[in-house]
Amino acid sequence: MADENKRDTERVSVPSPLYGEVKVFQPMTILDVSHGGAQVETPFALQLASLHEFRISLGDRSVVVKGRIAHCHIGELKEGTVLYRTGVEFIEVSEHVQAAIEHFVAALKLSERAPEIVDGQIAEDPT
């Protein structure tokens, strides 16, 4: 009979429940973006002042940036689904990410037809 315990380390039972959180990326639509934040659309509401990590595709580049929810309200009803519009303030942005966002925003301003933001995802930040 094969050994059912295939772990490298032994697990210990917890006498009372411990709680944690899991970070899960969810799709979103980015409606506009600036050097300091973005307006996004999601099929779920985001809590005011909560912190999240956003993975944003900026054309051919992808960045992850931490953001604080500045406002959230119902934007529209589309095909029976409520869509929420949320203002996100970027915080603690690394120089690398800030440069990528600034380059993308500058390119949008210069182009007649703005390149599409392919996709974006949001994740709960456990901090």
Coordinates of N, CA and C in Angstrom, one line a residue:
M1 N 0.8 -1.2 0.0 CA 0.0 0.0 0.0 C 0.9 1.2 0.0
A2 N 0.6 2.2 -0.9 CA 1.4 3.4 -1.0 C 1.2 4.3 0.2
D3 N 2.3 5.0 0.5 CA 2.2 6.0 1.7 C 1.3 7.1 1.3
E4 N 0.2 7.3 2.1 CA -0.7 8.4 1.8 C -0.2 9.7 2.2
N5 N 0.8 9.8 3.1 CA 1.3 11.1 3.5 C 2.6 11.4 2.6
K6 N 2.4 12.2 1.6 CA 3.5 12.4 0.6 C 4.1 13.8 0.9
R7 N 3.8 14.4 2.0 CA 4.4 15.7 2.3 C 5.8 15.6 2.8
D8 N 6.6 16.6 2.6 CA 7.9 16.7 3.1 C 8.0 17.0 4.6
T9 N 7.0 17.7 5.0 CA 6.9 18.1 6.5 C 5.6 17.7 7.0
E10 N 5.6 17.4 8.3 CA 4.3 17.0 9.0 C 3.4 18.2 9.2
R11 N 2.1 18.0 9.0 CA 1.1 19.0 9.4 C 0.7 18.7 10.8
V12 N 0.3 19.8 11.5 CA -0.1 19.8 12.8 C -1.5 20.3 12.9
S13 N -2.4 19.6 13.6 CA -3.8 20.1 13.7 C -3.9 21.4 14.5
V14 N -4.8 22.2 14.1 CA -5.0 23.5 14.8 C -6.2 23.4 15.7
P15 N -6.0 23.7 17.0 CA -7.1 23.5 18.0 C -8.4 24.3 17.7
S16 N -8.2 25.5 17.2 CA -9.3 26.4 16.9 C -9.0 26.9 15.5
P17 N -10.0 27.3 14.7 CA -9.8 27.7 13.3 C -8.9 28.9 13.2
L18 N -8.0 28.9 12.3 CA -7.2 30.0 11.9 C -7.8 30.6 10.6
Y19 N -7.7 31.9 10.4 CA -8.3 32.5 9.2 C -7.3 33.2 8.4
G20 N -7.5 33.2 7.1 CA -6.6 33.8 6.2 C -7.3 34.3 5.0
E21 N -6.6 34.7 4.0 CA -7.2 35.2 2.8 C -6.5 34.6 1.6
V22 N -7.1 34.6 0.5 CA -6.5 34.1 -0.8 C -6.6 35.2 -1.8
K23 N -5.5 35.4 -2.5 CA -5.5 36.5 -3.6 C -6.0 35.8 -4.9
V24 N -7.1 36.4 -5.4 CA -7.6 35.8 -6.7 C -7.8 36.9 -7.7
F25 N -7.2 36.8 -8.9 CA -7.3 37.8 -9.9 C -8.7 37.6 -10.6
Q26 N -9.4 38.8 -10.8 CA -10.7 38.8 -11.4 C -10.6 39.7 -12.6
P27 N -11.2 39.4 -13.7 CA -11.2 40.3 -14.9 C -11.9 41.7 -14.6
M28 N -11.4 42.7 -15.3 CA -12.0 44.0 -15.2 C -11.7 44.7 -16.5
T29 N -12.4 45.8 -16.7 CA -12.2 46.6 -17.9 C -11.7 48.0 -17.4
I30 N -10.6 48.4 -18.0 CA -10.0 49.7 -17.7 C -10.6 50.8 -18.6
L31 N -11.3 51.8 -18.1 CA -12.0 52.8 -18.9 C -11.1 53.9 -19.2
D32 N -10.3 54.4 -18.2 CA -9.3 55.4 -18.5 C -8.1 55.2 -17.5
V33 N -7.0 55.8 -17.8 CA -5.8 55.6 -17.0 C -5.0 56.9 -17.0
S34 N -4.4 57.3 -15.9 CA -3.5 58.4 -15.8 C -2.3 58.0 -15.0
H35 N -1.4 58.9 -14.8 CA -0.1 58.6 -14.1 C -0.4 58.2 -12.6
G36 N -1.5 58.7 -12.1 CA -1.8 58.4 -10.7 C -3.0 57.5 -10.4
G37 N -3.6 57.0 -11.4 CA -4.7 56.1 -11.1 C -5.5 55.7 -12.4
A38 N -6.7 55.1 -12.2 CA -7.5 54.6 -13.3 C -8.9 54.5 -12.9
Q39 N -9.8 54.5 -13.9 CA -11.2 54.2 -13.6 C -11.4 52.8 -14.3
V40 N -12.0 51.9 -13.5 CA -12.2 50.5 -13.9 C -13.7 50.2 -13.8
E41 N -14.0 49.1 -14.5 CA -15.4 48.6 -14.5 C -15.4 47.1 -14.2
T42 N -16.2 46.7 -13.2 CA -16.2 45.3 -12.7 C -17.6 44.9 -12.5
P43 N -17.9 43.6 -12.5 CA -19.2 43.1 -12.2 C -19.5 43.0 -10.7
F44 N -18.6 43.5 -9.9 CA -18.7 43.5 -8.4 C -18.2 44.8 -7.8
A45 N -18.7 45.2 -6.7 CA -18.4 46.4 -6.0 C -17.0 46.2 -5.3
L46 N -16.3 47.3 -5.2 CA -15.0 47.3 -4.4 C -15.2 48.2 -3.2
Q47 N -14.8 47.8 -2.1 CA -15.0 48.6 -0.9 C -14.1 49.9 -0.9
L48 N -14.7 51.0 -0.5 CA -14.1 52.3 -0.4 C -12.9 52.2 0.5
A49 N -11.7 52.7 0.1 CA -10.5 52.8 0.8 C -9.8 51.4 0.9
S50 N -10.3 50.4 0.4 CA -9.6 49.1 0.4 C -8.4 49.1 -0.5
L51 N -7.4 48.2 -0.2 CA -6.2 48.1 -1.0 C -6.3 46.9 -1.9
H52 N -5.8 46.9 -3.1 CA -5.8 45.8 -4.0 C -4.6 45.9 -4.9
E53 N -4.2 44.7 -5.5 CA -3.2 44.7 -6.5 C -3.9 44.6 -7.8
F54 N -3.5 45.4 -8.8 CA -4.0 45.4 -10.1 C -3.0 44.9 -11.1
R55 N -3.3 44.0 -11.9 CA -2.4 43.6 -13.1 C -3.0 44.2 -14.3
I56 N -2.3 45.0 -14.9 CA -2.8 45.8 -16.1 C -1.9 45.6 -17.3
S57 N -2.5 45.3 -18.4 CA -1.8 45.2 -19.7 C -1.8 46.5 -20.3
L58 N -0.6 47.0 -20.6 CA -0.4 48.3 -21.2 C 0.1 48.1 -22.6
G59 N -0.8 47.7 -23.5 CA -0.3 47.4 -24.8 C 0.5 46.1 -24.8
D60 N 1.8 46.2 -25.1 CA 2.7 45.0 -25.1 C 3.3 44.7 -23.8
R61 N 3.1 45.6 -22.8 CA 3.7 45.4 -21.4 C 2.6 45.1 -20.4
S62 N 2.9 44.4 -19.3 CA 2.0 44.2 -18.3 C 2.7 44.6 -17.0
V63 N 1.9 45.3 -16.1 CA 2.5 45.7 -14.8 C 1.5 45.3 -13.7
V64 N 2.0 45.2 -12.5 CA 1.2 45.0 -11.3 C 1.4 46.3 -10.4
V65 N 0.3 46.9 -10.0 CA 0.4 48.1 -9.2 C -0.6 48.0 -8.1
K66 N -0.2 48.5 -6.9 CA -1.1 48.5 -5.8 C -2.0 49.8 -5.9
G67 N -3.3 49.6 -5.6 CA -4.2 50.8 -5.7 C -5.2 50.8 -4.5
R68 N -5.6 52.0 -4.2 CA -6.6 52.3 -3.1 C -7.9 52.7 -3.8
I69 N -9.0 52.1 -3.4 CA -10.3 52.5 -4.0 C -10.7 53.8 -3.5
A70 N -10.9 54.8 -4.4 CA -11.2 56.1 -4.1 C -12.8 56.3 -4.1
H71 N -13.4 55.7 -5.1 CA -14.9 55.7 -5.1 C -15.4 54.5 -5.9
C72 N -16.6 54.1 -5.7 CA -17.2 53.0 -6.4 C -18.7 53.2 -6.4
H73 N -19.3 53.1 -7.6 CA -20.7 53.3 -7.8 C -21.2 52.4 -9.0
I74 N -22.5 52.2 -9.0 CA -23.1 51.5 -10.1 C -23.0 52.3 -11.4
G75 N -22.4 51.7 -12.4 CA -22.1 52.4 -13.6 C -23.3 52.2 -14.6
E76 N -23.6 50.9 -14.9 CA -24.7 50.6 -15.8 C -25.1 49.1 -15.6
L77 N -26.3 48.8 -16.3 CA -26.8 47.5 -16.3 C -26.6 47.0 -17.7
K78 N -25.8 45.9 -17.9 CA -25.6 45.4 -19.2 C -25.9 43.9 -19.2
E79 N -26.8 43.5 -20.1 CA -27.3 42.1 -20.3 C -27.6 41.5 -18.9
G80 N -28.4 42.2 -18.1 CA -28.8 41.7 -16.8 C -27.8 41.7 -15.7
T81 N -26.6 42.2 -16.0 CA -25.5 42.3 -15.0 C -25.2 43.7 -14.6
V82 N -25.1 44.0 -13.3 CA -24.7 45.3 -12.8 C -23.2 45.5 -13.0
L83 N -22.8 46.6 -13.6 CA -21.4 46.9 -13.7 C -21.1 48.1 -12.8
Y84 N -20.0 48.0 -12.0 CA -19.6 49.0 -11.1 C -18.4 49.8 -11.7
R85 N -18.5 51.1 -11.5 CA -17.4 52.0 -12.0 C -16.6 52.4 -10.7
T86 N -15.3 52.2 -10.7 CA -14.5 52.4 -9.6 C -13.3 53.2 -9.9
G87 N -13.0 54.2 -9.1 CA -11.8 55.0 -9.2 C -10.7 54.4 -8.3
V88 N -9.6 54.2 -8.9 CA -8.4 53.6 -8.2 C -7.3 54.6 -8.2
E89 N -6.7 54.9 -7.0 CA -5.6 55.7 -6.8 C -4.3 54.8 -6.7
F90 N -3.4 54.9 -7.6 CA -2.2 54.1 -7.5 C -1.3 54.5 -6.3
I91 N -0.8 53.6 -5.5 CA 0.0 53.9 -4.4 C 1.2 53.0 -4.4
E92 N 2.3 53.5 -3.7 CA 3.5 52.7 -3.6 C 4.0 52.2 -4.9
V93 N 4.0 53.0 -6.0 CA 4.4 52.6 -7.3 C 5.9 52.6 -7.5
S94 N 6.4 51.5 -7.9 CA 7.9 51.4 -8.2 C 8.2 52.3 -9.4
E95 N 9.5 52.7 -9.5 CA 10.0 53.5 -10.6 C 9.7 52.8 -11.9
H96 N 9.9 51.5 -12.0 CA 9.8 50.8 -13.2 C 8.3 50.8 -13.7
V97 N 7.4 50.6 -12.7 CA 6.0 50.6 -13.1 C 5.5 52.0 -13.4
Q98 N 6.0 53.0 -12.7 CA 5.6 54.4 -13.0 C 6.0 54.8 -14.4
A99 N 7.3 54.4 -14.7 CA 7.8 54.7 -16.1 C 6.9 54.0 -17.1
A100 N 6.5 52.8 -16.9 CA 5.7 52.1 -17.9 C 4.3 52.8 -18.1
I101 N 3.7 53.2 -17.0 CA 2.4 53.8 -17.0 C 2.6 55.2 -17.7
E102 N 3.6 56.0 -17.4 CA 3.8 57.3 -18.0 C 4.0 57.1 -19.5
H103 N 4.8 56.1 -19.9 CA 5.1 55.9 -21.3 C 3.8 55.6 -22.0
F104 N 3.0 54.7 -21.4 CA 1.7 54.3 -22.0 C 0.7 55.5 -22.2
V105 N 0.6 56.3 -21.1 CA -0.3 57.5 -21.1 C 0.2 58.4 -22.2
A106 N 1.5 58.7 -22.3 CA 2.0 59.6 -23.3 C 1.7 59.1 -24.7
A107 N 1.8 57.8 -24.9 CA 1.5 57.2 -26.2 C 0.0 57.3 -26.5
L108 N -0.8 57.2 -25.5 CA -2.3 57.4 -25.8 C -2.6 58.8 -26.2
K109 N -1.9 59.8 -25.5 CA -2.1 61.2 -25.9 C -1.7 61.5 -27.3
L110 N -0.6 60.8 -27.8 CA -0.1 61.1 -29.1 C -0.9 60.5 -30.2
S111 N -1.5 59.4 -29.9 CA -2.2 58.6 -31.0 C -3.6 59.1 -31.2
E112 N -4.0 59.1 -32.5 CA -5.4 59.5 -32.8 C -6.4 58.4 -32.3
R113 N -6.0 57.2 -32.5 CA -6.8 56.1 -32.1 C -6.1 55.4 -31.0
A114 N -6.6 55.5 -29.7 CA -5.9 55.0 -28.6 C -5.7 53.5 -28.7
P115 N -4.5 52.9 -28.4 CA -4.4 51.5 -28.4 C -5.3 50.9 -27.3
E116 N -5.8 49.8 -27.5 CA -6.7 49.2 -26.5 C -5.9 48.6 -25.4
I117 N -6.5 48.7 -24.2 CA -5.9 48.0 -23.0 C -6.5 46.6 -23.1
V118 N -5.7 45.6 -23.4 CA -6.1 44.3 -23.7 C -6.9 43.7 -22.5
D119 N -6.3 43.7 -21.4 CA -7.0 43.2 -20.2 C -6.5 43.7 -18.9
G120 N -7.2 43.4 -17.9 CA -6.7 43.8 -16.6 C -7.3 42.9 -15.5
Q121 N -6.6 42.7 -14.4 CA -7.2 41.9 -13.4 C -6.9 42.5 -12.0
I122 N -7.8 42.2 -11.1 CA -7.7 42.7 -9.8 C -7.6 41.6 -8.8
A123 N -6.8 41.8 -7.7 CA -6.7 40.8 -6.7 C -6.8 41.5 -5.3
E124 N -7.4 40.8 -4.4 CA -7.5 41.3 -3.0 C -6.1 41.3 -2.5
D125 N -5.7 42.4 -1.7 CA -4.5 42.5 -1.1 C -4.7 42.1 0.4
P126 N -4.0 41.1 0.9 CA -4.3 40.6 2.3 C -3.8 41.6 3.3
T127 N -3.1 42.6 2.9 CA -2.6 43.6 4.0 C -3.5 44.7 4.2

